[in-house]
Amino acid sequence: MSAAPEPGLEQQEPYRWPVPPEGGWTADDLDRIPGLPPHTELIDGSLVFTSPQRKFHTRAMWLLESALLAHVPADLDVDREMTIRLDTSNRPEPDLLVYKADADTGPDQTWYAPEDVVLAVEVVSPDSLERDRGVKPRKYAEAGVKHFWRVEQGDDDLPVVYVYELDPATHTYTPTGIHHQKMNLSVPFPIDVDLSQIHRRGRR
């Protein structure tokens, strides 16, 4: 015996996914398309949707955001989940970014220019593995974002942070370190992070 549908459900129309125009969507379209799910990105003119986040992803973002805010100099600032307008066909959304403070245009701002972004951070999820390891860092580097961190879940369920710095001659990222347990860096500014505290959230 099947359950009766809830009243009114049979009258609801199915969600209609946006149909891309010829040539694909543009960076400006991302602010105009109604009803997009949160954290929709634009990669090569195509819309990319994210799946529900795992606890590791949420906790890793909290840990690194807290550390960045504690160490960032006065001329820089930190935001989470804001897009970077790399060009007319690409507006990826890193999980965290550090940007020049004078690039802040107010509460209605939806993106930053790549020349204003000092660091992009991607916390890898199963559905974003290929993008976060290949597509997005390549595009960040080509656009001139000087620093990139990729964060993955280690075998001990703690974050492993892969750190990269831009080679200005080749516009590609050079790996500068893989960090377990603790991360101590001098660029883009001095920062010290205890990665083992991912589940503590400042608790004693």
Coordinates of C-alpha atoms in Angstrom, one line a residue:
M1 CA 0.0 0.0 0.0
S2 CA 1.5 3.3 -1.1
A3 CA 1.4 6.4 1.0
A4 CA -0.9 9.2 -0.2
P5 CA 0.9 12.3 -1.5
E6 CA 0.9 15.4 0.6
P7 CA -1.8 17.8 -0.3
G8 CA -0.7 20.2 -3.0
L9 CA 2.4 18.3 -4.1
E10 CA 0.7 17.1 -7.3
Q11 CA 0.1 20.7 -8.3
Q12 CA 3.8 21.7 -8.0
E13 CA 5.7 22.1 -11.2
P14 CA 9.1 20.5 -11.5
Y15 CA 12.1 22.8 -11.1
R16 CA 13.3 24.0 -14.5
W17 CA 17.0 24.1 -14.8
P18 CA 18.4 27.2 -16.6
V19 CA 19.1 26.6 -20.3
P20 CA 22.5 28.1 -21.3
P21 CA 22.6 30.5 -24.1
E22 CA 24.7 29.8 -27.2
G23 CA 28.3 30.1 -26.2
G24 CA 27.6 29.4 -22.5
W25 CA 26.9 31.5 -19.5
T26 CA 29.0 34.6 -18.7
A27 CA 30.4 35.8 -15.4
D28 CA 27.8 38.5 -15.2
D29 CA 25.0 36.0 -15.7
L30 CA 25.8 34.3 -12.4
D31 CA 24.3 37.3 -10.6
R32 CA 21.2 37.4 -12.7
I33 CA 20.0 33.8 -13.1
P34 CA 17.1 33.3 -10.7
G35 CA 16.8 30.3 -8.3
L36 CA 20.4 29.1 -8.5
P37 CA 21.5 26.8 -5.6
P38 CA 24.0 28.4 -3.1
H39 CA 27.7 28.3 -4.1
T40 CA 27.0 27.8 -7.8
E41 CA 30.2 28.4 -9.8
L42 CA 30.9 29.2 -13.4
I43 CA 33.6 27.1 -15.1
D44 CA 34.3 27.5 -18.8
G45 CA 30.8 28.9 -19.3
S46 CA 29.0 26.1 -17.5
L47 CA 27.3 26.2 -14.1
V48 CA 28.7 23.9 -11.5
F49 CA 26.6 22.9 -8.5
T50 CA 27.9 21.6 -5.1
S51 CA 26.7 18.7 -3.1
P52 CA 25.9 19.0 0.7
Q53 CA 29.1 19.5 2.6
R54 CA 30.6 16.9 4.9
K55 CA 31.7 17.8 8.5
F56 CA 35.4 17.6 7.6
H57 CA 34.8 20.3 5.0
T58 CA 33.0 22.6 7.4
R59 CA 35.5 22.1 10.2
A60 CA 38.5 22.6 8.0
M61 CA 37.1 25.9 6.7
W62 CA 36.5 27.0 10.3
L63 CA 40.0 26.1 11.4
L64 CA 41.8 27.9 8.5
E65 CA 39.5 30.9 8.5
S66 CA 40.1 31.4 12.2
A67 CA 43.9 31.1 11.7
L68 CA 43.9 33.5 8.8
L69 CA 41.8 36.1 10.6
A70 CA 44.2 35.8 13.6
H71 CA 47.3 36.5 11.5
V72 CA 46.2 38.6 8.5
P73 CA 47.8 42.0 8.3
A74 CA 45.7 45.2 8.3
D75 CA 46.0 45.7 4.5
L76 CA 44.4 42.3 3.8
D77 CA 41.1 40.7 4.7
V78 CA 39.6 37.2 4.6
D79 CA 36.2 36.0 3.2
R80 CA 34.7 32.6 2.7
E81 CA 32.8 31.4 -0.4
M82 CA 33.1 34.5 -2.6
T83 CA 33.7 34.1 -6.3
I84 CA 36.7 35.3 -8.3
R85 CA 35.9 36.8 -11.7
L86 CA 38.8 35.3 -13.6
D87 CA 37.4 36.2 -17.0
T88 CA 34.0 36.4 -18.8
S89 CA 33.5 32.6 -18.7
N90 CA 34.9 31.7 -15.3
R91 CA 33.8 32.7 -11.7
P92 CA 35.0 29.9 -9.4
E93 CA 34.3 30.1 -5.7
P94 CA 37.2 29.1 -3.4
D95 CA 36.2 28.0 0.0
L96 CA 38.4 30.8 1.5
L97 CA 40.3 33.7 0.1
V98 CA 42.6 36.5 1.3
Y99 CA 42.3 39.7 -0.6
K100 CA 43.5 43.3 -0.5
A101 CA 41.3 45.2 2.0
D102 CA 40.8 48.1 -0.4
A103 CA 39.1 45.8 -2.9
D104 CA 36.1 45.6 -0.6
T105 CA 33.2 47.5 -2.3
G106 CA 30.5 46.9 0.3
P107 CA 27.9 44.4 1.5
D108 CA 26.4 43.9 -2.0
Q109 CA 29.7 42.7 -3.5
T110 CA 29.6 39.2 -5.1
W111 CA 33.1 38.7 -6.5
Y112 CA 36.7 39.8 -6.5
A113 CA 39.1 40.5 -9.3
P114 CA 42.1 38.0 -9.4
E115 CA 44.6 40.8 -9.1
D116 CA 43.1 41.6 -5.7
V117 CA 43.3 38.0 -4.4
V118 CA 46.4 37.1 -2.5
L119 CA 45.5 33.5 -1.5
A120 CA 42.8 31.0 -2.7
V121 CA 42.0 28.0 -0.5
E122 CA 40.1 24.9 -1.7
V123 CA 38.9 22.2 0.8
V124 CA 38.5 19.1 -1.3
S125 CA 35.2 17.1 -1.3
P126 CA 34.7 13.9 -3.2
D127 CA 32.6 15.6 -5.9
S128 CA 35.2 18.4 -6.3
L129 CA 38.4 16.3 -6.4
E130 CA 39.2 16.8 -10.1
R131 CA 38.3 20.5 -10.1
D132 CA 40.2 21.3 -6.9
R133 CA 43.3 19.3 -7.9
G134 CA 43.5 20.4 -11.5
V135 CA 41.0 22.8 -13.2
K136 CA 40.7 25.5 -10.5
P137 CA 44.3 25.8 -9.5
R138 CA 45.4 26.0 -13.1
K139 CA 42.9 28.8 -13.7
Y140 CA 43.9 30.7 -10.5
A141 CA 47.5 30.5 -11.6
E142 CA 46.9 31.7 -15.1
A143 CA 44.9 34.6 -13.7
G144 CA 47.8 35.6 -11.4
V145 CA 46.6 34.6 -8.0
K146 CA 49.9 34.3 -6.1
H147 CA 49.2 31.7 -3.5
F148 CA 47.0 28.6 -3.4
W149 CA 46.3 26.0 -0.7
R150 CA 44.6 22.7 -1.3
V151 CA 43.2 21.0 1.8
E152 CA 42.5 17.2 1.8
Q153 CA 41.4 14.8 4.5
G154 CA 44.3 12.6 5.7
D155 CA 44.2 9.0 6.8
D156 CA 43.9 10.2 10.4
D157 CA 41.0 12.5 9.4
L158 CA 43.1 15.6 10.0
P159 CA 43.7 18.2 7.3
V160 CA 46.7 17.8 5.0
V161 CA 47.5 21.2 3.4
Y162 CA 49.3 21.3 0.1
V163 CA 50.8 24.8 -0.4
Y164 CA 51.7 26.4 -3.7
E165 CA 53.2 29.6 -4.9
L166 CA 52.9 31.2 -8.3
D167 CA 55.9 31.1 -10.7
P168 CA 55.5 34.5 -12.5
A169 CA 57.6 33.3 -15.4
T170 CA 55.4 30.3 -16.3
H171 CA 52.1 31.4 -14.6
T172 CA 51.9 27.9 -13.0
Y173 CA 52.0 26.9 -9.3
T174 CA 55.1 25.5 -7.7
P175 CA 54.6 23.3 -4.7
T176 CA 56.4 24.6 -1.6
G177 CA 55.3 22.2 1.1
I178 CA 52.9 19.5 2.4
H179 CA 51.8 20.1 5.9
H180 CA 50.5 17.6 8.5
Q181 CA 49.6 18.3 12.1
K182 CA 51.1 21.8 12.0
M183 CA 51.6 24.5 9.4
N184 CA 54.1 27.3 9.8
L185 CA 54.5 29.7 6.9
S186 CA 56.1 33.0 6.2
V187 CA 54.2 33.9 3.0
P188 CA 51.8 35.4 2.0
F189 CA 52.3 36.5 5.7
P190 CA 53.5 34.8 8.8
I191 CA 50.9 32.2 10.0
D192 CA 51.0 29.3 12.4
V193 CA 48.2 26.7 12.4
D194 CA 47.8 23.6 14.6
L195 CA 45.9 21.4 12.2
S196 CA 45.3 18.8 14.9
Q197 CA 42.8 21.2 16.4
I198 CA 40.2 20.8 13.6
H199 CA 37.6 19.3 15.9
R200 CA 38.4 21.4 19.0
R201 CA 37.1 24.8 17.8
G202 CA 39.0 26.6 20.5
R203 CA 37.8 24.4 23.3
R204 CA 40.1 23.6 26.2

